[in-house]
Coordinates of C-alpha atoms and ligand atoms in Angstrom, one line a residue:
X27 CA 21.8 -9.2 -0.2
X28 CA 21.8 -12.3 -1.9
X29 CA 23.5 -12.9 -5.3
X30 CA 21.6 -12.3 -7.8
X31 CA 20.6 -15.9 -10.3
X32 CA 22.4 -15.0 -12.9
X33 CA 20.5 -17.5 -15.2
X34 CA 16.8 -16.3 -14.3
X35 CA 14.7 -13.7 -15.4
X36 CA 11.0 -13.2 -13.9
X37 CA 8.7 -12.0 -16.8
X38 CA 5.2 -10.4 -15.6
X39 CA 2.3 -9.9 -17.6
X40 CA 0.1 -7.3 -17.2
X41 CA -1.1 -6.0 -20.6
X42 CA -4.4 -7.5 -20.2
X43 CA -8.0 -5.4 -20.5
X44 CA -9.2 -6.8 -16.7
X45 CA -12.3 -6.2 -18.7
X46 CA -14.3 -7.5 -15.9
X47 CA -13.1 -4.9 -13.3
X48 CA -15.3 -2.5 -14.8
X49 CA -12.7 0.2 -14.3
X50 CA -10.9 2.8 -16.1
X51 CA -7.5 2.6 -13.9
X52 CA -5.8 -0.6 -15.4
X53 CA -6.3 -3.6 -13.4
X54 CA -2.5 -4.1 -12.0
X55 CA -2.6 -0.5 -10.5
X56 CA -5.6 -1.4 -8.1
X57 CA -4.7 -1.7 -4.6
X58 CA -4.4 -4.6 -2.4
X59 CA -3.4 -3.4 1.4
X60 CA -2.2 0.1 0.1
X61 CA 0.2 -0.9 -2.8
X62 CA -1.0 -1.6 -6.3
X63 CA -1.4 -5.6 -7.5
X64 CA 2.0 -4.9 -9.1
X65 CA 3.8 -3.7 -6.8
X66 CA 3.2 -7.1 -4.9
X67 CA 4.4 -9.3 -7.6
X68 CA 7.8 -6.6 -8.3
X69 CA 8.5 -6.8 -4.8
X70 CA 8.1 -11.2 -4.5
X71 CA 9.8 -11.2 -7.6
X72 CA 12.7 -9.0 -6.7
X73 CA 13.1 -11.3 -3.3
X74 CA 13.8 -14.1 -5.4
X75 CA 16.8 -12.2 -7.0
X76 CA 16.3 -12.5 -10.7
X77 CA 18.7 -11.0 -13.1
X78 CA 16.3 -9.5 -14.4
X79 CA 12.5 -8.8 -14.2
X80 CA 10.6 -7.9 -17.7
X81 CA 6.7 -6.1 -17.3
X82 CA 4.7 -6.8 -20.3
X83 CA 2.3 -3.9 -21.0
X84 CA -0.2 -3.3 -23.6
X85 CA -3.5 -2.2 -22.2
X86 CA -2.6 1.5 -21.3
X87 CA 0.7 0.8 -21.4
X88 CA 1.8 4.5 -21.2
X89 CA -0.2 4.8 -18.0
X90 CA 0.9 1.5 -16.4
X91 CA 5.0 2.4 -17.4
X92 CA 4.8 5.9 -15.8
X93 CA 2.7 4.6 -12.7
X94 CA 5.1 1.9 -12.2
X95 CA 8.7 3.5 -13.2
X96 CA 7.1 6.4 -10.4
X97 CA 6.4 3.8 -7.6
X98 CA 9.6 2.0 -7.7
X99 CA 11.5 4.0 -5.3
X100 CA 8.3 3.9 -2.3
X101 CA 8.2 -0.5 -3.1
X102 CA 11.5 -0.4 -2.8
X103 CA 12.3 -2.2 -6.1
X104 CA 15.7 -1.7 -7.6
X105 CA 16.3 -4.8 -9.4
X106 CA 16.6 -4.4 -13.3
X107 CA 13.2 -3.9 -14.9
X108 CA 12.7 -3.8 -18.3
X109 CA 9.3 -2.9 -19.9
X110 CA 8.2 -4.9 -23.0
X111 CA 5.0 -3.6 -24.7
X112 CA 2.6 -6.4 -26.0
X113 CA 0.6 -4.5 -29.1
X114 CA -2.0 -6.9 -30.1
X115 CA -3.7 -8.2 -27.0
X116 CA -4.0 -11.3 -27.9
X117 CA -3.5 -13.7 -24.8
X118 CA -1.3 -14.7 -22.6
X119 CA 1.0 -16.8 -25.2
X120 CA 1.4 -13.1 -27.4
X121 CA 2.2 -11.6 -24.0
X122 CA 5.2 -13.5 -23.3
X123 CA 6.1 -14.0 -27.4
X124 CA 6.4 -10.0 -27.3
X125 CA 9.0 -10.6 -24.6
X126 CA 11.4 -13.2 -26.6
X127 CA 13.8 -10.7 -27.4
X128 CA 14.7 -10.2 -23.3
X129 CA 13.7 -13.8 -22.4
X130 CA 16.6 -15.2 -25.1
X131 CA 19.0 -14.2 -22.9
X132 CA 18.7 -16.1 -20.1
X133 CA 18.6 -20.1 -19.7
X134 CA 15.1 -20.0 -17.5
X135 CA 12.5 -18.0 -17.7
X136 CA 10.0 -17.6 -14.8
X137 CA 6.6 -16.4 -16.0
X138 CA 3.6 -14.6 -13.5
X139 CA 0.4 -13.6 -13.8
X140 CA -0.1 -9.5 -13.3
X141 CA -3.2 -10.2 -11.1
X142 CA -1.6 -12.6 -8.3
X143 CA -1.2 -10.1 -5.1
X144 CA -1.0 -12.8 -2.6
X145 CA 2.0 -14.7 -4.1
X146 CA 4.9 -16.2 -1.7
X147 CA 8.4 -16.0 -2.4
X148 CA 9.0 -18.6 -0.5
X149 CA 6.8 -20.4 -2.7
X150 CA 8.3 -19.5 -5.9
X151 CA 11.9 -20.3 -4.7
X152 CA 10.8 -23.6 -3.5
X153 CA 9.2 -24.4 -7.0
X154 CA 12.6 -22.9 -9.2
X155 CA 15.0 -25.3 -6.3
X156 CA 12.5 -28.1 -7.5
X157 CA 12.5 -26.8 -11.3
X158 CA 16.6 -27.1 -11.1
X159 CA 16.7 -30.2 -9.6
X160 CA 14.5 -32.1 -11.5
X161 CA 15.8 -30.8 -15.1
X162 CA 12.5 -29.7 -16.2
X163 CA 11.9 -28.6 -19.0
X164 CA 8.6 -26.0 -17.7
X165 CA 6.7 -26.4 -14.4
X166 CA 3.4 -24.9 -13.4
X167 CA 2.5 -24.0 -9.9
X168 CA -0.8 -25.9 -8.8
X169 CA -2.6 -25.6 -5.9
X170 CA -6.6 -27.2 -5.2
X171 CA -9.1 -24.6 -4.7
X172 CA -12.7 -25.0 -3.4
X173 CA -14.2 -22.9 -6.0
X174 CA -12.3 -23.7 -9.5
X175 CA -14.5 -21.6 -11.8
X176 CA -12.6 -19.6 -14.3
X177 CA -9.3 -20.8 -14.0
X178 CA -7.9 -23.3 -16.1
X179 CA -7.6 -27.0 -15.0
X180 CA -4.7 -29.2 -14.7
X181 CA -5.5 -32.3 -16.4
X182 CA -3.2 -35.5 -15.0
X183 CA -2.6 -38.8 -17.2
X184 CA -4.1 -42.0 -16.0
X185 CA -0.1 -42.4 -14.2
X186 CA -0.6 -39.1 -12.8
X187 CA 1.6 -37.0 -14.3
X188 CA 0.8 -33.6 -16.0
X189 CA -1.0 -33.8 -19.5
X190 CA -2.4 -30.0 -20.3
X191 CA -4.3 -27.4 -19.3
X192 CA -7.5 -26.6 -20.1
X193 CA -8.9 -23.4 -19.8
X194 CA -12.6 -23.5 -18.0
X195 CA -14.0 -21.6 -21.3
X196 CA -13.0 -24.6 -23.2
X197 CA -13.5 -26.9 -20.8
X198 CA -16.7 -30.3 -20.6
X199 CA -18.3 -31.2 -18.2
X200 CA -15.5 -34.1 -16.4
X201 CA -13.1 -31.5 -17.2
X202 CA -14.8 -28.7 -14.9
X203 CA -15.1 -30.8 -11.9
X204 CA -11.5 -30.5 -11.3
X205 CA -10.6 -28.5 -8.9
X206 CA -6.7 -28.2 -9.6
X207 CA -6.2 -25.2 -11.5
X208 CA -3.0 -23.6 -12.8
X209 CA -1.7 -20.4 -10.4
X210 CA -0.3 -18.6 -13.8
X211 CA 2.9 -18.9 -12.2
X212 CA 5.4 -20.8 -14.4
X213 CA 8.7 -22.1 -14.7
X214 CA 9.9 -22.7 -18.4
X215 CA 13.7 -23.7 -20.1
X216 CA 14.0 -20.3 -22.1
X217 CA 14.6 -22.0 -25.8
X218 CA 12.0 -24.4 -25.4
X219 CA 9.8 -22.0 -24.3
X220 CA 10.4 -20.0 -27.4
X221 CA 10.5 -23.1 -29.5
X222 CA 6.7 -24.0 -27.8
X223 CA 5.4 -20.4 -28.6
X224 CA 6.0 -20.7 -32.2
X225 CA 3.8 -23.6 -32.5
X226 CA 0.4 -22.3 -30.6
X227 CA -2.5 -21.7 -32.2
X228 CA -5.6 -19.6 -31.2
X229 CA -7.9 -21.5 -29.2
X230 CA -11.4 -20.7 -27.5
X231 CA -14.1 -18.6 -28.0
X232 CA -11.7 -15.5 -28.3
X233 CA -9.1 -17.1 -30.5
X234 CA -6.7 -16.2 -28.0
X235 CA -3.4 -17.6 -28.0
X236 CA -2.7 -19.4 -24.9
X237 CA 0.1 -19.2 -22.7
X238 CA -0.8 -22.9 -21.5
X239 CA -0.6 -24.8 -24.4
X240 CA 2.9 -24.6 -24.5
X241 CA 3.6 -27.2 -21.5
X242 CA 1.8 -29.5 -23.2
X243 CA 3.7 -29.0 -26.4
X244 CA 6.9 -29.0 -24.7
X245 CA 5.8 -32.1 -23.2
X246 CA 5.2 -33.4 -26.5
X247 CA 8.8 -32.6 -27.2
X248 CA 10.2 -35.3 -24.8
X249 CA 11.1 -32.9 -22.0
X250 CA 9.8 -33.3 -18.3
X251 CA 6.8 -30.8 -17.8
X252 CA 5.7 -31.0 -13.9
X253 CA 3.5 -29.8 -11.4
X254 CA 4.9 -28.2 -8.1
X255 CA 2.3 -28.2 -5.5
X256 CA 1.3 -26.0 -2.2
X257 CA -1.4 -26.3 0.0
X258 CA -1.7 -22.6 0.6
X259 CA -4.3 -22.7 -2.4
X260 CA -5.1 -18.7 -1.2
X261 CA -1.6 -17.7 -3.1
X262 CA -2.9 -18.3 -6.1
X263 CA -6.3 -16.0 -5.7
X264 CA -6.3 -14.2 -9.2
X265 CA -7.8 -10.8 -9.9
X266 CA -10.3 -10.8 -12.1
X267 CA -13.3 -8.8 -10.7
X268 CA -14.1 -6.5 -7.6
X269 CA -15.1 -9.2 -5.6
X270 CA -11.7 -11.3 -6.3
X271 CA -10.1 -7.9 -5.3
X272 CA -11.8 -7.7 -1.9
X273 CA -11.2 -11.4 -1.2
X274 CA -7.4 -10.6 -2.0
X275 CA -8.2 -7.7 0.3
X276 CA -9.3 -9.6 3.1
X277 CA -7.3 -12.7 3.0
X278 CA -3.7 -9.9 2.9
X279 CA -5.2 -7.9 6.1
X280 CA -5.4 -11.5 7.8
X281 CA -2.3 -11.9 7.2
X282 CA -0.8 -8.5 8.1
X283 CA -2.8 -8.9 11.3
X284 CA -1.5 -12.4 11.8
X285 CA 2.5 -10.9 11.6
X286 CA 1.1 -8.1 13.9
X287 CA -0.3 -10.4 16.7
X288 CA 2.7 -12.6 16.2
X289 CA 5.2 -9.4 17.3
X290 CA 3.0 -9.0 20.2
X291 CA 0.8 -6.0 19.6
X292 CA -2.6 -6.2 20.5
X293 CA -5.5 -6.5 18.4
X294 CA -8.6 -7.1 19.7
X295 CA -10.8 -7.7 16.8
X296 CA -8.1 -8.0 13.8
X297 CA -11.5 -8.0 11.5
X298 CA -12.3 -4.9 12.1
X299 CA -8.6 -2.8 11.3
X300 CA -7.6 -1.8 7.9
X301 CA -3.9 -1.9 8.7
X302 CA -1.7 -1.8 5.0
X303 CA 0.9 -4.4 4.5
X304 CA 3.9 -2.4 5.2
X305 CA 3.0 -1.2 8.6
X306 CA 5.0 -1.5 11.4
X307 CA 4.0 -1.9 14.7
X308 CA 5.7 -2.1 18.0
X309 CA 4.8 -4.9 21.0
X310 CA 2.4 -4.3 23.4
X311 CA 0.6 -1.1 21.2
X312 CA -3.3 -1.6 21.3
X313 CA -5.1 -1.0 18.0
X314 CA -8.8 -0.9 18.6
X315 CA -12.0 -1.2 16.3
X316 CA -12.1 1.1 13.3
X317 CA -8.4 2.1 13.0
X318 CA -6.9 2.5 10.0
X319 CA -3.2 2.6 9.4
X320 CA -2.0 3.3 6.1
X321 CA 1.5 3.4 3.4
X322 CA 4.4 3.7 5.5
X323 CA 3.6 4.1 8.8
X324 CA 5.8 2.9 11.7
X325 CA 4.0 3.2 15.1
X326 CA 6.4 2.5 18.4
X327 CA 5.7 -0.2 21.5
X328 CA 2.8 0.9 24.3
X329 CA 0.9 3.1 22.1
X330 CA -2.7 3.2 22.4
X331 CA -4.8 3.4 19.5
X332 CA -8.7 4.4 20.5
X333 CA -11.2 3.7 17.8
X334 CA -11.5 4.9 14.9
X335 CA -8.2 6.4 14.7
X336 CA -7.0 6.8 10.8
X337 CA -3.2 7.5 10.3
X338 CA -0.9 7.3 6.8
X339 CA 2.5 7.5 6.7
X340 CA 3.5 8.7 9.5
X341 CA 6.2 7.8 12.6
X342 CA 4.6 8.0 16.1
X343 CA 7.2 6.9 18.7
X344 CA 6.5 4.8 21.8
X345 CA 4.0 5.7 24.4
X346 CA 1.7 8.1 22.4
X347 CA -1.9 7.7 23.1
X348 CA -4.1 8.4 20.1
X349 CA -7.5 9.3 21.4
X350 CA -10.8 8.5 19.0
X351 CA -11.3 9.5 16.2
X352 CA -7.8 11.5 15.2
X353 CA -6.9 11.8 11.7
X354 CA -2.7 12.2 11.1
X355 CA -1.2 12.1 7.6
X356 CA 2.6 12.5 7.2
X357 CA 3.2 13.6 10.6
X358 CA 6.2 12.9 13.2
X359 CA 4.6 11.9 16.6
X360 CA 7.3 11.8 19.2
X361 CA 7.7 9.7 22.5
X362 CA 4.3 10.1 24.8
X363 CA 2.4 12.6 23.1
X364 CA -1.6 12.6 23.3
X365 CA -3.7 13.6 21.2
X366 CA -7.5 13.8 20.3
X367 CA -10.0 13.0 20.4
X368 CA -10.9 14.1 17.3
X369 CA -7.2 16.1 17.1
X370 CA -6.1 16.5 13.4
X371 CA -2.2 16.6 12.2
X372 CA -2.1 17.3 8.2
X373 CA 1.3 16.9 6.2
X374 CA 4.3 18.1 7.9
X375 CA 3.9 18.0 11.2
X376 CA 6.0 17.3 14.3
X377 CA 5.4 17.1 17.7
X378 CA 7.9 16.6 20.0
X379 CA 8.1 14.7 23.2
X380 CA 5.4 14.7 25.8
X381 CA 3.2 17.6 23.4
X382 CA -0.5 17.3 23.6
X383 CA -2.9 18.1 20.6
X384 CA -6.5 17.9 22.0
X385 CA -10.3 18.2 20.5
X386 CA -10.8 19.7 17.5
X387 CA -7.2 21.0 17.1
X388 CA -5.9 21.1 13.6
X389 CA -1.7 21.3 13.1
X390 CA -0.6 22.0 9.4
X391 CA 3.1 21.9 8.9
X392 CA 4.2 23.1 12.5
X393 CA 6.4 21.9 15.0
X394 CA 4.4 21.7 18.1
X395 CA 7.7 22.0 21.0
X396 CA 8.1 19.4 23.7
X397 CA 5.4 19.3 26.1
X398 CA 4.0 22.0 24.6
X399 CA 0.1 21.5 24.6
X400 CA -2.7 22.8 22.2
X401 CA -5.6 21.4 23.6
X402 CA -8.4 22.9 22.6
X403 CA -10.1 24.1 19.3
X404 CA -7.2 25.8 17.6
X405 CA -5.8 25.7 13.9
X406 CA -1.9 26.1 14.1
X407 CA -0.4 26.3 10.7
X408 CA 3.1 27.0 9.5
X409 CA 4.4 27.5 13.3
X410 CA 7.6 26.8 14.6
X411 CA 6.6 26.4 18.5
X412 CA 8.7 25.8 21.6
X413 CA 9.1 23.8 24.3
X414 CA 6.4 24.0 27.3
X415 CA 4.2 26.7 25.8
X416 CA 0.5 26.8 26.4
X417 CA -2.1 27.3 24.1
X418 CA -5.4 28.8 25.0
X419 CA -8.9 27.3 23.7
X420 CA -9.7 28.7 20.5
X421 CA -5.9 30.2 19.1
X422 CA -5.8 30.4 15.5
X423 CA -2.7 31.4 13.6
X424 CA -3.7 33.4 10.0
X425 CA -1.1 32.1 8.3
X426 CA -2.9 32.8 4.7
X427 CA -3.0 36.6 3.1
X428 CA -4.9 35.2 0.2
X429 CA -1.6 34.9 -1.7
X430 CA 0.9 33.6 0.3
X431 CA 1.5 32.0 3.7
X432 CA 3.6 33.6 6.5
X433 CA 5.4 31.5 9.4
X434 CA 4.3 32.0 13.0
X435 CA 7.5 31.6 16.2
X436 CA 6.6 31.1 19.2
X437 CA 9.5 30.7 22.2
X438 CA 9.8 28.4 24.8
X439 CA 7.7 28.5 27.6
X440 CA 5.4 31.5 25.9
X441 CA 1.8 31.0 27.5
X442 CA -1.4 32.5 25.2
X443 CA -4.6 32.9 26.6
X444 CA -7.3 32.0 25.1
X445 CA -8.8 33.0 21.5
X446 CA -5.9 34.9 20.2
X447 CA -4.9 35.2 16.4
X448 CA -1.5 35.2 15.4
X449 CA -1.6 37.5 12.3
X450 CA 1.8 35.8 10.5
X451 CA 4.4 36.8 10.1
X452 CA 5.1 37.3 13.2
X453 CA 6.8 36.6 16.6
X454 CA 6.4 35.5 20.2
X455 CA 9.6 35.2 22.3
X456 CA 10.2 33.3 25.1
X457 CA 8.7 33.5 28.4
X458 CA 6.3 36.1 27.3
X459 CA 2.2 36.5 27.9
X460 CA -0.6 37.1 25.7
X461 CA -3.9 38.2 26.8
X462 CA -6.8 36.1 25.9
X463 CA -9.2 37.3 23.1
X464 CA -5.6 39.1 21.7
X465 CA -4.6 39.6 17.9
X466 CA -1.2 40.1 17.5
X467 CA 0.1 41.5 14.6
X468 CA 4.0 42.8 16.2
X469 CA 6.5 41.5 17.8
X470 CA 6.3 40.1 21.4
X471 CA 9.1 40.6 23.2
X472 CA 10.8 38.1 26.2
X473 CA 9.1 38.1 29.1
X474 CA 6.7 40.8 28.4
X475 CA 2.9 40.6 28.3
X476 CA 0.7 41.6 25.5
X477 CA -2.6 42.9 25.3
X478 CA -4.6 43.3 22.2
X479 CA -8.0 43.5 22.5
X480 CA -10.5 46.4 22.9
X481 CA -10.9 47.7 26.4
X482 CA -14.5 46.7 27.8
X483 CA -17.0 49.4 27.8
X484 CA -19.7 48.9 30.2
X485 CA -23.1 51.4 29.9
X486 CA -24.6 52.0 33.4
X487 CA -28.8 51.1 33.5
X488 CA -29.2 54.8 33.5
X489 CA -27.2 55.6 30.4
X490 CA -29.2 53.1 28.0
X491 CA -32.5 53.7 26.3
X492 CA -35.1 50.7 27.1
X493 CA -38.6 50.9 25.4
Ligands
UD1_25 C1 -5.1 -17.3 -16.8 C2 -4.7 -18.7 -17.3 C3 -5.5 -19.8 -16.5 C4 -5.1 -19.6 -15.0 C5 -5.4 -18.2 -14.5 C6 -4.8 -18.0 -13.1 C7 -4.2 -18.4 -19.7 C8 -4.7 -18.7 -21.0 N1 -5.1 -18.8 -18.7 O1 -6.5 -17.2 -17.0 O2 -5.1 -21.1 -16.9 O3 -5.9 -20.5 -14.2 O4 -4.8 -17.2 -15.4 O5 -5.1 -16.8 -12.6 O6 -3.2 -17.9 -19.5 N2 -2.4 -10.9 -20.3 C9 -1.5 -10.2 -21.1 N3 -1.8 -10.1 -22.5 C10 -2.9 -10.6 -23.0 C11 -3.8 -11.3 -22.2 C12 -3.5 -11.4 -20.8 O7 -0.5 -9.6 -20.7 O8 -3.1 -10.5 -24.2 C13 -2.0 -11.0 -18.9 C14 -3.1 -10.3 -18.0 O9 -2.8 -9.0 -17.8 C15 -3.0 -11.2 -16.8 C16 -2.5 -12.5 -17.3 O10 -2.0 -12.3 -18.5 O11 -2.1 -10.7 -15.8 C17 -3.6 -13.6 -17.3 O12 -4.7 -13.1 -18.1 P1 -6.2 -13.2 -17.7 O13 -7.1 -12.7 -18.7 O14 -6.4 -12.7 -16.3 O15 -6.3 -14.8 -17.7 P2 -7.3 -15.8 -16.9 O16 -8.5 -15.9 -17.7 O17 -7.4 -15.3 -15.5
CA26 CA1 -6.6 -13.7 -14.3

């Protein structure tokens, strides 16, 4: 791991309404890929190796601290995060005021939008090397996009150079035809920064307090304020509404799908998978139509995904074959296993090498043995299975008294006929038989065959009544 910049500290802000999301759940929580528009910035802010990162809540601030502080360990962010709470919502300059206290501490402060899921770290370390090197005093990240409307515009001086930003509520006509807008990603010297907020002034039709008007002032203070540019204008894509959220939606799966096809897995129509931007995927795996692969899942080299195949976080090894339509949540999936179509593993379960799960089987918390196959219409739950046993159409285990639910063994090798129940607790040992259409309710012992089913009856012509 890198050492951490010792002089930096990231502030986020995120205490905003997002008013125009029309949603209860607070806008940085919504996801993008599978992880919360937060969770993105934390993790590109963590790669740049801050000394400290600062969250700025306000808008239910209890909510977003509890979601966030709870999701840290699955994004995989350790870095020191301190949460400032913003109490009057009153822009984006009151946002980062609220944060002085922290920000004081450190010599530059680097300041992000909450609602940027598609920013680079790259990026943001290219623009803080350029920041250092040309003794800035702030620096805003600004990219040209083809459709400016409601971000605020960078206006240049006749020489070029920045002047201010305006904000496209405030903005006339000239102004509005300028498509270079700010990101919301910023670079500022910490005690001109604070000097700057100090001075604003509300501004616009909500007499907010802009966060923008400070380069301009610390301009106006003799120090260099400068523009750091990137043609990947797509970065910048800020969450405002549902439709900004599925364009941050869609551009992210392009590029998960991109990094897929680049590692050599096979994707015929990358449009048309919903793959989440943590996924792994190993060369030479074939992901067809309709699949969707979700949180955490790692899935090994040569697998074959049929259509329509949905699985979330889960680890399927090499070589497994995952027929349409199967449905696998936090499951282990060992080396060329097959299953469906239409096969269903729910939390908890395992299946060893070579096992086959077919139609219309459900496996709840089981280990299904190696090579071991279940391949027809069966509900296994709570089983501990062996190797090479063979499961009969239609085998239920009743794992459920109406209380409480009772584990189900079955040895190595076992073979059930088909339609038995397993009334659990119970056990089947090794090597040993069950009759089809059997409930067992005792013991099985090695080796041994059991029967339990009613003897057929058959009434001769002569004994039945016809009318
Ligand atoms: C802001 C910028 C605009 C820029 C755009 C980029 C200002 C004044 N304008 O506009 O120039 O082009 O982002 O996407 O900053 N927030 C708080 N507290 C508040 C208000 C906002 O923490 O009181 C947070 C929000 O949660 C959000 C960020 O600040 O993450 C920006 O606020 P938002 O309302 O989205 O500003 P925009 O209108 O998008
Ligand atoms: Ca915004």
């Amino acid at each position: 791991k890198m050492v951490a910049k010792k002089n930096l500290c990231i502030l986020i802000l995120a205490a905003g309404k997002g008013t125009r999301m029309k949603s209860p759940l607070p806008k940085p929580l919504h996801p993008v890929c599978g992880l919360p528009i937060i969770a993105h910035i934390l993790k590109a802010a963590q790669a740049l190796n801050p000394a400290a990162i600062g969250l700025v809540v306000g808008h239910e601030a209890a909510t977003m601290e509890e979601t966030v502080k709870a999701g840290l360990p699955a994004w995989g962010v350790t870095a020191p995060l301190v949460f400032v709470e913003q109490t009057e919502l009153t822009g984006s300059g009151s946002a980062v005021k609220a944060a002085l206290p922290l920000l004081n501490r450190f010599e530059d402060v680097m300041v992000l939008n909450g609602d940027t899921p598609l920013l680079k770290t790259a990026t943001l370390e290219q623009m803080y090397s350029s920041f250092e090197e040309n003794a800035s005093g702030a620096m805003v990240l600004g990219v040209s996009v083809p459709d400016p409307a409601g971000y605020g515009r960078i206006v240049r001086e006749a020489d070029g150079s920045f002047a201010r930003i305006v904000e496209h509520a405030d903005a006339d006509e000239k102004t509005l035809l300028i498509h270079e807008i700010n990101s919301g990603m910023y670079l500022f010297k910490s005690p001109l920064l604070a000097q700057a907020l100090a001075e604003l002034k509300p501004q616009g039709p909500k007499h907010e307090f802009y966060l923008t008007d400070t380069l301009s002032s610390i301009k106006a203070m003799q120090h260099p304020v400068l523009v750091f540019g990137s043609e990947d204008y797509q970065q910048a894509l800020g969450v405002n509404s549902k439709a900004q959220l599925s364009q941050a939606e869609l551009i992210m799966r392009r590029r998960v799908t991109d990094r897929l096809l680049e590692e050599g897995v096979t994707i015929p129509n990358p449009d048309a998978v919903f793959i989440d931007a943590e996924v792994q995927i190993g060369a030479d795996s074939f992901i067809c139509p309709g699949c969707y692969i979700c949180g955490k899942t790692v899935i090994g080299k040569n697998c074959m995904l049929e259509g329509n195949v949905y699985i979330k976080d889960s680890v399927i090894a090499d070589n497994v074959t995952l027929k349409m339509g199967t449905y696998v949540e936090e499951s282990q999936v060992d080396e060329n296993c097959q299953l469906g179509p239409y096969a269903h593993l729910r939390p908890k379960s395992v299946l060893k090498k070579g096992a086959k799960v077919g139609n219309f089987s459900e496996i709840k918390k089981s280990v299904i043995g190696e090579g071991s196959k279940v391949n027809h219409l069966s509900y296994i739950g709570d089983t501990d299975m062996g190797a090479g046993v063979n499961v009969g159409a239609g085998t239920i285990t009743c794992n459920y008294d109406g209380k409480n639910k009772h584990q189900t063994v079955i040895g190595d090798h076992a073979f059930i006929g088909s339609n038995v129940n397993f009334v659990a607790p119970v056990t089947v040992e090794k090597y040993a038989k069950i009759g089809a259409g059997s409930t067992i309710t005792k013991l099985v012992p090695e080796q041994s065959l059991a029967i339990a089913r009613s003897r057929q009856v058959v009434l001769e012509k002569k004994g039945i009544q016809h009318d």
